[in-house]
Coordinates of C-alpha atoms in Angstrom, one line a residue:
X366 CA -45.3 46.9 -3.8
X367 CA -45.4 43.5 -2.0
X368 CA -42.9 42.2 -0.2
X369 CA -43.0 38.3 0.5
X370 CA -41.2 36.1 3.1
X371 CA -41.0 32.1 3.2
X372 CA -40.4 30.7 6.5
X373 CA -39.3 27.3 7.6
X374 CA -42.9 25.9 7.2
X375 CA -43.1 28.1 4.0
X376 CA -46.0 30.2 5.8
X377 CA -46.0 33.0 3.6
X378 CA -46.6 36.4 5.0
X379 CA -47.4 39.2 2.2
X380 CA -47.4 42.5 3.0
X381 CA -48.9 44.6 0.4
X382 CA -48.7 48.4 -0.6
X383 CA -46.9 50.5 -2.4
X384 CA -43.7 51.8 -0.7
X385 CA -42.5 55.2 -0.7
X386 CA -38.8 55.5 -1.5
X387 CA -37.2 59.0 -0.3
X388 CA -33.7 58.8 0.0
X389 CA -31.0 59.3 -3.0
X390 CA -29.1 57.0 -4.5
X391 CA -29.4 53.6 -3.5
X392 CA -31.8 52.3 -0.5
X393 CA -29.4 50.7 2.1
X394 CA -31.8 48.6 4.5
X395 CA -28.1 47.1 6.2
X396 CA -30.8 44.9 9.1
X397 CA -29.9 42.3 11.3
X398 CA -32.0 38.9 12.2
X399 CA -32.1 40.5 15.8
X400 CA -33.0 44.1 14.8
X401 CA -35.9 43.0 13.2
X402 CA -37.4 40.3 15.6
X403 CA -40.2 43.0 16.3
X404 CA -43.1 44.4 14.3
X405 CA -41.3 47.2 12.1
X406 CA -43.1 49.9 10.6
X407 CA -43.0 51.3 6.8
X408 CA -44.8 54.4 5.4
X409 CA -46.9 53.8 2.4
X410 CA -48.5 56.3 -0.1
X411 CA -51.5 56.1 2.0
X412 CA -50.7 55.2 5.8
X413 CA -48.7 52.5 7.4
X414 CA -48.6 48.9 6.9
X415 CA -46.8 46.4 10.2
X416 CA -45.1 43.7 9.0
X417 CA -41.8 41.5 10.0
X418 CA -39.2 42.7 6.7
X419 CA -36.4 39.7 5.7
X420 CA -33.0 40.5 6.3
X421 CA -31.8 42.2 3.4
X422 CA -29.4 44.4 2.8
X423 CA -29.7 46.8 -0.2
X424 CA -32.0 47.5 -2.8
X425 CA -30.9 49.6 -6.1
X426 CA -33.4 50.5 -8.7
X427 CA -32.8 51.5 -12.5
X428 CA -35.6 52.8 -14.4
X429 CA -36.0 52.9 -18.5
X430 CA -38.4 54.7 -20.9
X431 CA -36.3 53.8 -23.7
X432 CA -33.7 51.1 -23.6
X433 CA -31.4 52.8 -21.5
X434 CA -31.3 52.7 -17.5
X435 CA -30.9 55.3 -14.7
X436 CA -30.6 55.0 -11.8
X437 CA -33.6 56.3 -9.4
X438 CA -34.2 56.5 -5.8
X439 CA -38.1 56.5 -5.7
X440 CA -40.0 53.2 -6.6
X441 CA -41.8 53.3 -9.7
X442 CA -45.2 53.4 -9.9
X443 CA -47.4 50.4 -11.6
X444 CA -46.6 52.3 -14.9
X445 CA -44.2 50.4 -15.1
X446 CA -42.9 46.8 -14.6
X447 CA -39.7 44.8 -12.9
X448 CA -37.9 43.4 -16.3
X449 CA -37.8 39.8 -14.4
X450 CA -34.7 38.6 -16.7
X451 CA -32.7 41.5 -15.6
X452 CA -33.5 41.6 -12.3
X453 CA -31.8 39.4 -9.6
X454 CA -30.5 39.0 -5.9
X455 CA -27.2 38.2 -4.8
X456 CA -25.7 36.8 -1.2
X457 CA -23.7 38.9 0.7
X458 CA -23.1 40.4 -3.1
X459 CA -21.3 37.2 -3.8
X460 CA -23.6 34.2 -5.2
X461 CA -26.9 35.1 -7.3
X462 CA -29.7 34.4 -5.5
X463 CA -32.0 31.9 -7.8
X464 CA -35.1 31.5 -5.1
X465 CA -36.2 35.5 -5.2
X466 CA -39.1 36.6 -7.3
X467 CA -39.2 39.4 -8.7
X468 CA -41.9 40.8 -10.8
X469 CA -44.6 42.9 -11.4
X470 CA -48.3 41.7 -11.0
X471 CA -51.1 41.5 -13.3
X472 CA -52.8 44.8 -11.3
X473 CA -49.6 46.3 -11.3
X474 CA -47.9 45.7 -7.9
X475 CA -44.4 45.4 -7.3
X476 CA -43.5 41.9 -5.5
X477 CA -40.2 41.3 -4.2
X478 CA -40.6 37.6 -2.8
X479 CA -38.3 34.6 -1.3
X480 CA -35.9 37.3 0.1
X481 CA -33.1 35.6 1.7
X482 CA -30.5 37.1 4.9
X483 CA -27.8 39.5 3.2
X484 CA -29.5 39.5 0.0
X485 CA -28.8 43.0 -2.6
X486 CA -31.2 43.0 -4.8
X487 CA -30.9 44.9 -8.4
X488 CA -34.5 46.2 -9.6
X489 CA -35.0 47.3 -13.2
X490 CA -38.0 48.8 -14.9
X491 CA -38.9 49.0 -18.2
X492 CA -42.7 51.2 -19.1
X493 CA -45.5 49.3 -18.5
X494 CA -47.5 50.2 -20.9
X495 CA -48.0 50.3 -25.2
X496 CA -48.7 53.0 -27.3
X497 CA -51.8 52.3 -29.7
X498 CA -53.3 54.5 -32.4
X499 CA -56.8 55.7 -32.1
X500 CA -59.4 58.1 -33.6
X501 CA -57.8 60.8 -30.9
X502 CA -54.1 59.9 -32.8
X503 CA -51.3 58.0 -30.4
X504 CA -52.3 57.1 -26.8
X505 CA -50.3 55.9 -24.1
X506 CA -52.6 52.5 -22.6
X507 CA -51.6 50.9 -19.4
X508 CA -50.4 47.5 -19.9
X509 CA -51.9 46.2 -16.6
X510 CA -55.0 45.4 -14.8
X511 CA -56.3 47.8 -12.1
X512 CA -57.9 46.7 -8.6
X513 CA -61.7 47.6 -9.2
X514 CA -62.3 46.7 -5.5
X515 CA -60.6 50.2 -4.5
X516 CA -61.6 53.5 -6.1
X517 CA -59.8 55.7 -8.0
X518 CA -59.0 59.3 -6.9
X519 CA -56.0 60.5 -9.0
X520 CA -55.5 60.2 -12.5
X521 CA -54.5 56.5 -13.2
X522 CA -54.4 57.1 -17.7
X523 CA -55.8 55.2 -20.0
X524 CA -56.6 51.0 -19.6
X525 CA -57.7 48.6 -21.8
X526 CA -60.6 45.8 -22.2
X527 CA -62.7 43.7 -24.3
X528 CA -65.7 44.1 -25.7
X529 CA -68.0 42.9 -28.1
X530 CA -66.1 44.7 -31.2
X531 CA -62.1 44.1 -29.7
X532 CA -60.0 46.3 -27.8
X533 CA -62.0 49.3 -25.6
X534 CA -59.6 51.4 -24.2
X535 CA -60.9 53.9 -21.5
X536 CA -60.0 56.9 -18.7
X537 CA -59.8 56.0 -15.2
X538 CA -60.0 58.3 -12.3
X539 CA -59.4 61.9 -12.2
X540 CA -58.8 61.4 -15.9
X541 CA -57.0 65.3 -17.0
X542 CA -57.5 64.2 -20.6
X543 CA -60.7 63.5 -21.7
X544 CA -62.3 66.4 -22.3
X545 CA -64.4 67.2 -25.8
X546 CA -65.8 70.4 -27.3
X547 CA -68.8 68.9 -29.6
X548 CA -72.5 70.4 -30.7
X549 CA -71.7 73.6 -28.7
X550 CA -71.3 71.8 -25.5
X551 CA -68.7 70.2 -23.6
X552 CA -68.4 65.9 -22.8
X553 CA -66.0 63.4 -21.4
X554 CA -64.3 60.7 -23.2
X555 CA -65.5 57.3 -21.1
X556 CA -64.0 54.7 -23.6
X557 CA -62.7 54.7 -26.9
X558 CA -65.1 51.4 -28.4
X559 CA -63.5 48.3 -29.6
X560 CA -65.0 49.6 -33.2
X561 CA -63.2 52.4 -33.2
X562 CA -65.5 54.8 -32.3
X563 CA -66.1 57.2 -29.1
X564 CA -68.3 56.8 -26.6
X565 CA -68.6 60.5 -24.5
X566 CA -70.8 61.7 -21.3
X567 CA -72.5 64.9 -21.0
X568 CA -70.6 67.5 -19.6
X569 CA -72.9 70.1 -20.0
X570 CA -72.2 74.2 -21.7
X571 CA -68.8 74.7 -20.4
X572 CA -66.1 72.3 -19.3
X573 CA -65.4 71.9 -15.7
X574 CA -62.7 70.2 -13.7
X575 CA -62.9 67.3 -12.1
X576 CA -64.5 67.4 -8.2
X577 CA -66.6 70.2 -9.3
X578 CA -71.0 70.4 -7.9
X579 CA -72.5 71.4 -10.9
X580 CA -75.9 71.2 -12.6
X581 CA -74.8 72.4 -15.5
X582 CA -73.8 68.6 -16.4
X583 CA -77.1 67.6 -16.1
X584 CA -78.9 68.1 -19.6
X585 CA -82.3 67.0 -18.3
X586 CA -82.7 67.0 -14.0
X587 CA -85.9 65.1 -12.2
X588 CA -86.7 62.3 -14.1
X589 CA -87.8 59.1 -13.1
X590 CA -86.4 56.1 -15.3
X591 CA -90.2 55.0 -15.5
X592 CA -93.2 56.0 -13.8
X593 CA -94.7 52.1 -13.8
X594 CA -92.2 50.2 -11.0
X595 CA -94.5 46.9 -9.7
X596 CA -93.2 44.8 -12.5
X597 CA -89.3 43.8 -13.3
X598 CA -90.1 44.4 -16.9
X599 CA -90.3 48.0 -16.2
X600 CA -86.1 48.4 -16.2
X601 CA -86.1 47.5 -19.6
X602 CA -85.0 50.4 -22.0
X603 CA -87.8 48.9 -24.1
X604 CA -90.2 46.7 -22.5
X605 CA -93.1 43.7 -23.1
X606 CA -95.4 42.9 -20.1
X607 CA -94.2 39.6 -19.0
X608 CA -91.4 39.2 -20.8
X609 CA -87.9 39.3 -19.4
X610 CA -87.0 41.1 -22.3
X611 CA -88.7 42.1 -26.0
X612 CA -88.1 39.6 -28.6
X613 CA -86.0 42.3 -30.3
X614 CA -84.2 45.5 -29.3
X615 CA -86.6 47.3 -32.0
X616 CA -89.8 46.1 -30.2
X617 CA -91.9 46.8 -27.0
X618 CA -92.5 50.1 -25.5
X619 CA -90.0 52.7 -24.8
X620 CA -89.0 53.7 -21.0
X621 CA -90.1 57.2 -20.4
X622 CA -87.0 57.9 -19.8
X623 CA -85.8 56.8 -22.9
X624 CA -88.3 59.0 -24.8
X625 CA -86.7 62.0 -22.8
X626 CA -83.4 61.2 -23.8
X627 CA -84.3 61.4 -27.5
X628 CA -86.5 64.1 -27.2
X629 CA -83.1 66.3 -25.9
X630 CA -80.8 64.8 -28.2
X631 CA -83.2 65.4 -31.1
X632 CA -83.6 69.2 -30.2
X633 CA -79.9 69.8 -29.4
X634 CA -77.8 67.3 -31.5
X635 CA -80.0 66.3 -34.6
X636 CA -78.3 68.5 -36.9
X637 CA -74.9 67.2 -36.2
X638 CA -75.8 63.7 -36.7
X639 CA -73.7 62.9 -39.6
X640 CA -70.5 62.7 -37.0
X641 CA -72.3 60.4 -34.7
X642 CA -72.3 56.8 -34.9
X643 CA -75.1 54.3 -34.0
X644 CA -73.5 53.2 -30.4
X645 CA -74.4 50.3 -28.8
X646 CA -75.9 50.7 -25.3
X647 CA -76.0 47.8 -22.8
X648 CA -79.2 47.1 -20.8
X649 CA -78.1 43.6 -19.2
X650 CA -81.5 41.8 -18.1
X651 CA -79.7 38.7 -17.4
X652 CA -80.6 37.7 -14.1
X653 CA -78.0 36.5 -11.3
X654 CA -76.2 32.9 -11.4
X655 CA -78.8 30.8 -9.1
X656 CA -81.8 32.7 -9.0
X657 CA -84.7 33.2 -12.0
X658 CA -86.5 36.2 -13.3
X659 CA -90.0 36.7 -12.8
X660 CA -92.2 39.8 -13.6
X661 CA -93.1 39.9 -10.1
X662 CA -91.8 37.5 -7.3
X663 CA -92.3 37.1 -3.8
X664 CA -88.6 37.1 -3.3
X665 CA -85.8 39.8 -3.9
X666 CA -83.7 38.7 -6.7
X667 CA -80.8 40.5 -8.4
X668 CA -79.6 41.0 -12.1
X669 CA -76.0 40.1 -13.4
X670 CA -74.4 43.6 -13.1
X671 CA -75.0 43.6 -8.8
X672 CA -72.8 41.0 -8.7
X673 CA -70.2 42.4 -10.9
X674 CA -70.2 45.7 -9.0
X675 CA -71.2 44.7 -5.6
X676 CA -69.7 41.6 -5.1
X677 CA -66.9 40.3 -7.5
X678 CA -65.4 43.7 -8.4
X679 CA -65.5 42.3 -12.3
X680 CA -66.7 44.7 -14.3
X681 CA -67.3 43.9 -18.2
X682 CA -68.0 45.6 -21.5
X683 CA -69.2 42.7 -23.7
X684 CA -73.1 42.5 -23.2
X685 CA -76.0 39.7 -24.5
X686 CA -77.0 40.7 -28.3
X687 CA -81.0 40.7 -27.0
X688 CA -80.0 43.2 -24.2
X689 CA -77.7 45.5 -27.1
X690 CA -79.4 48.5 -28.3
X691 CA -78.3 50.4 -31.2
X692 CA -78.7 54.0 -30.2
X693 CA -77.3 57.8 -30.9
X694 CA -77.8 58.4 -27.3
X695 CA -78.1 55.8 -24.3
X696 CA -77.0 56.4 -21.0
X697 CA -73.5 55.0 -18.8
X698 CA -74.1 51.8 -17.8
X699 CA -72.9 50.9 -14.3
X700 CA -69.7 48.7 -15.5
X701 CA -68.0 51.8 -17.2
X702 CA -68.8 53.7 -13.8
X703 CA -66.6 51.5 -12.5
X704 CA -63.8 51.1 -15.2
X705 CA -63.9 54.8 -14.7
X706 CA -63.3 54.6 -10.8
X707 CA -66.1 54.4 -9.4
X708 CA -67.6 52.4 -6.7
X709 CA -69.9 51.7 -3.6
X710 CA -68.2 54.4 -1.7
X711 CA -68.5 58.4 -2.0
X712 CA -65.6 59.4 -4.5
X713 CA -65.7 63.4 -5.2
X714 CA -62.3 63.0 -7.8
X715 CA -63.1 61.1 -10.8
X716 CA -64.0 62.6 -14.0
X717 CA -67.5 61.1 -13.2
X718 CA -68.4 62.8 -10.1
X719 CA -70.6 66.1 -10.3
X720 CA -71.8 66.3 -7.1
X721 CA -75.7 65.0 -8.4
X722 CA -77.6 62.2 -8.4
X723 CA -78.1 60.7 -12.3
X724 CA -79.6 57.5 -14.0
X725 CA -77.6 54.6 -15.4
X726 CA -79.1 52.4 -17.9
X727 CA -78.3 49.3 -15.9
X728 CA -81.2 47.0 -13.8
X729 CA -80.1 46.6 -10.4
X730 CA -83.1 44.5 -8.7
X731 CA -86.2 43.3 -8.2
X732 CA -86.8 44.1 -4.2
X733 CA -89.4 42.8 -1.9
X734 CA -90.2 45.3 0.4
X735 CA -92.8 45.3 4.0
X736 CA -95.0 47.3 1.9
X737 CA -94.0 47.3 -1.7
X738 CA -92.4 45.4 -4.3
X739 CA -90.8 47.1 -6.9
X740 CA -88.2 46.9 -9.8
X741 CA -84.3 49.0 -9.0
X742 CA -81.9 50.2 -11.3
X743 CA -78.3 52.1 -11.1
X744 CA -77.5 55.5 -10.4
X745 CA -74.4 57.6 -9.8
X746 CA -75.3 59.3 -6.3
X747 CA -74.2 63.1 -5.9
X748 CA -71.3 61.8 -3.9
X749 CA -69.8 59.9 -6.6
X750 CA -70.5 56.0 -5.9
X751 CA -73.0 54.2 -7.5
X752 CA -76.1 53.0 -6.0
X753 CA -79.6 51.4 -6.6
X754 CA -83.1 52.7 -6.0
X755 CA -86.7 51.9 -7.7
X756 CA -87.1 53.4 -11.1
X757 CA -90.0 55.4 -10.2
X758 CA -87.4 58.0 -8.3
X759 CA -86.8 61.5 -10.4
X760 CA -82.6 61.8 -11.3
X761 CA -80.6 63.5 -13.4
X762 CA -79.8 62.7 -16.8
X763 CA -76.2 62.9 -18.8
X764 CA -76.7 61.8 -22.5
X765 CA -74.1 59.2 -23.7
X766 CA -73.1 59.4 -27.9
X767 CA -70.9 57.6 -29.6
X768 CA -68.8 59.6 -32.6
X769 CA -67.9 58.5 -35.3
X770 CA -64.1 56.7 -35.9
X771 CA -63.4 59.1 -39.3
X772 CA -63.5 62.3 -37.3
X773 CA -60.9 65.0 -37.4
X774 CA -60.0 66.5 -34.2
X775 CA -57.5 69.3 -32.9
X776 CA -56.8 70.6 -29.0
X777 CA -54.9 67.8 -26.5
X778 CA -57.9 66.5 -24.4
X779 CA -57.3 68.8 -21.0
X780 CA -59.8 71.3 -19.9
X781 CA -58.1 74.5 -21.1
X782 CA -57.3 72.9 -24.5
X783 CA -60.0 70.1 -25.0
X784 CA -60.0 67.9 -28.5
X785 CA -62.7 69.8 -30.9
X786 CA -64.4 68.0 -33.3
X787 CA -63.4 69.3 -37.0
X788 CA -66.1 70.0 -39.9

C-alpha cells in the first residue's frame, strides 16, 4: 500500500509498503496536525517504514468476491483491486472529497493519495484477477503486474505474459500448484505457453516440496555447457565458427550439452512422445543495445537477457525467430527464472530452488579476463538466484518439455495430489 501526501509546493512524499491492518471493524486513525508533526512509525508485512501520515481520520474497507461487499478489517492483498468509482473520501464526513486517489497500481499496490485533514475514506475491493481456461481446466490468473526487482518467497499464483504465440500464463514463487506426475517421474509446471501447451522442469523420481536440497532433481549432474569456451559462438545451442548465430536453427553443430540433453530424454522419455509437443526453446544471441558481437573481442560485452535480468528487471517471453529452437527438450531460460521468482539474490522458497547449481540455456557474456577470455552463460546457483559463469564449468541439468494442449489430466496440481497425465 502507498500512501501519498501533497504539500503546499506539491512535493510529494510516497511511502510505500503494504500495511498490516489488525484491528476489527473499522481502522479509526482520529490524528491531529500536531500529533503527527514528528516522524511516526507503521508496521509493514516485512519491517517498518518512517514517514509523516496526513491527517485523516478513518478508513473502512469492504471486500467482494462476488458482487456483494463485507466488511473487513485487514487490507487486501494485491489480489485484489480498490474499485476507483466506488471508492471516495469525505470531509469531516460531510463534503466528498474530489482531490483523493484512490486506486490500485499496475504491480498491484494500494495507493491512497491527495489525503486531505479530517478526511474518512471508504475503500472497496473487488478480485483482482480473471479466470481463464487452459489445458489444466479453469485457473485463477492475476490481473496485475509483479515487481521483478524483488524476489518471490511465498506463493504469489498464477500471472500472465506475452509471447510469441499470445497469452503465457505461469507460477510465481513458492508456487503449491504446479506439480506433474509424467514418464514415471515427477516435474513443475513453469508456464502454460501462449499455444496452449505446457512447458514443465524436471523434478526428478519423486515430488518434493518447495525449499527442499535435492539431487534427485537433477537428471544429468556435472556437465559443462561446452567444453570449447574462447569463442562467443560457443553459447550457441547450435553453433557456426564465426558466426553470431547459424543461418538456421537446424544448422551448425550441436553444444555438448545439447547432445546430453537428448541423449537422456531419448532413453527416458522417447516412448511417450506422442503427448509431447515440439516446444520452442529460446537461446537469445542478441547482443546488448550499444555494444556489437564479435567471436572474440578485446572488450567484455554482454547479451540482451543481462540487461533484462541484471539491470532493468524486464523480463520477456517473446524471443528472435533465428535464436527459436524447436525442441522436445531444451532447458529454462533465464527470463522464466525470473517470472518464476527468481533473481540475483539467494532465494531457498520458490518452486525453482533445489539447493544445486544447474544450466540455463541463455548467453550471459563474452568476458575479458587478466588471463583469459572466455564466453558466459546462465545458471541457477544452489542458493536459488541466478548467476553467470564460462560454459566450460560442469552443472547440473533439469530437462525442460513441452506437452501437448489435447492432454487429459486428473489430481489438483499440489504435491500430495499432483495433475497425472491420462493415456
Amino acid at each position: 500500500m502507498k500512501l501519498e501526501k501533497l504539500g503546499k509546493n506539491y512535493r510529494k512524499e510516497v511511502i510505500g509498503g503494504l500495511i498490516v491492518i489488525s484491528v476489527i471493524g473499522v481502522l479509526g486513525f482520529n490524528l491531529t496536525k500536531a500529533k503527527y508533526q514528528n516522524i511516526e512509525d507503521i508496521e509493514l508485512v516485512k519491517g517498518e517504514v518512517n514517514y509523516k501520515l496526513p491527517d485523516f481520520k478513518m478508513m473502512a474497507m469492504y471486500k467482494s468476491d462476488d458482487g456483494s461487499y463485507e466488511e473487513v478489517s485487514e487490507l487486501p492483498g494485491n489480489n485484489y483491486k480498490i474499485n476507483e468509482s466506488k471508492s471516495y473520501c469525505t470531509i469531516n464526513n460531510v463534503d466528498k472529497d474530489n482531490s483523493a486517489k484512490l486506486y490500485t497500481d499496475k504491480y498491484g499496490q494500494h495507493v491512497i493519495g491527495n489525503i486531505s485533514k479530517n478526511d474518512k475514506c471508504y475503500l472497496y475491493f473487488d478480485k483482482n484477477t480473471e479466470v481463464v481456461s487452459t489445458v489444466l481446466g479453469n485457473i485463477e490468473v492475476n490481473n496485475y503486474t509483479p515487481d521483478f526487482s524483488v524476489t518471490a518467497t511465498t506463493d504469489e499464483g498464477i500471472f500472465k505474459a506475452e509471447d510469441n504465440d499470445g497469452v503465457s500464463y505461469y507460477w510465481r514463487g513458492a508456487a503449491t500448484t504446479n506439480y506433474l506426475k509424467f514418464g514415471g517421474y515427477c516435474w513443475r509446471i513453469i508456464r502454460i505457453n501462449g499455444d496452449g501447451t505446457m512447458r514443465l522442469i524436471y523434478d526428478g523420481t519423486t515430488c518434493h516440496k518447495n525449499g527442499e536440497v535435492t539431487t534427485d532433481s537433477i537428471a544429468v549432474a556435472n556437465i559443462a555447457y561446452n567444453a570449447a569456451f574462447g569463442k562467443s559462438e560457443y553459447v550457441g545451442w547450435t553453433y557456426t565458427e564465426g558466426l553470431q548465430r547459424p543461418n538456421s536453427t537446424i544448422e551448425g553443430t550441436n553444444a555438448p550439452i545439447k547432445t546430453v540433453l537428448e541423449n537422456w530424454y531419448n532413453n527416458n522419455l522417447k516412448s511417450y512422445e506422442e503427448k509431447i509437443a515440439d516446444g520452442k526453446f529460446c537461446n537469445d544471441r542478441n547482443v546488448q543495445s550499444g555494444q556489437s558481437w564479435l567471436s572474440t573481442s578485446s572488450n567484455t560485452y554482454y547479451y540482451a537477457p543481462s540487461a533484462r535480468t541484471y539491470t532493468n528487471y524486464a523480463p520477456t517471453l517473446c524471443c528472435t525467430v533465428l535464436d527459436t529452437y524447436i525442441l522436445k527438450v531444451g532447458l529454462i531460460i533465464s527470463d522464466e527464472v525470473m517470472y518464476a521468482g527468481g533473481k540475483n539474490v539467494d532465494n531457498d522458497s520458490y518452486y525453482l530452488y533445489n539447493g544445486q547449481n544447474y544450466w540455463t540455456m541463455t548467453p550471459h557474456s563474452w568476458l575479458v579476463g587478466t588471463v583469459a577470455s572466455w564466453v558466459w552463460a546462465f545458471y541457477v546457483h544452489s542458493t536459488g538466484y541466478f548467476n553467470a559463469y564460462g560454459v566450460d564449468n560442469k552443472f547440473g541439468v533439469r530437462p525442460v518439455i513441452n506437452l501437448r494442449s489435447d492432454i487429459k489430466i486428473s489430481g489438483n496440481g499440489t504435491k500430495d495430489n499432483p495433475y497425472v497425465v491420462l493415456n
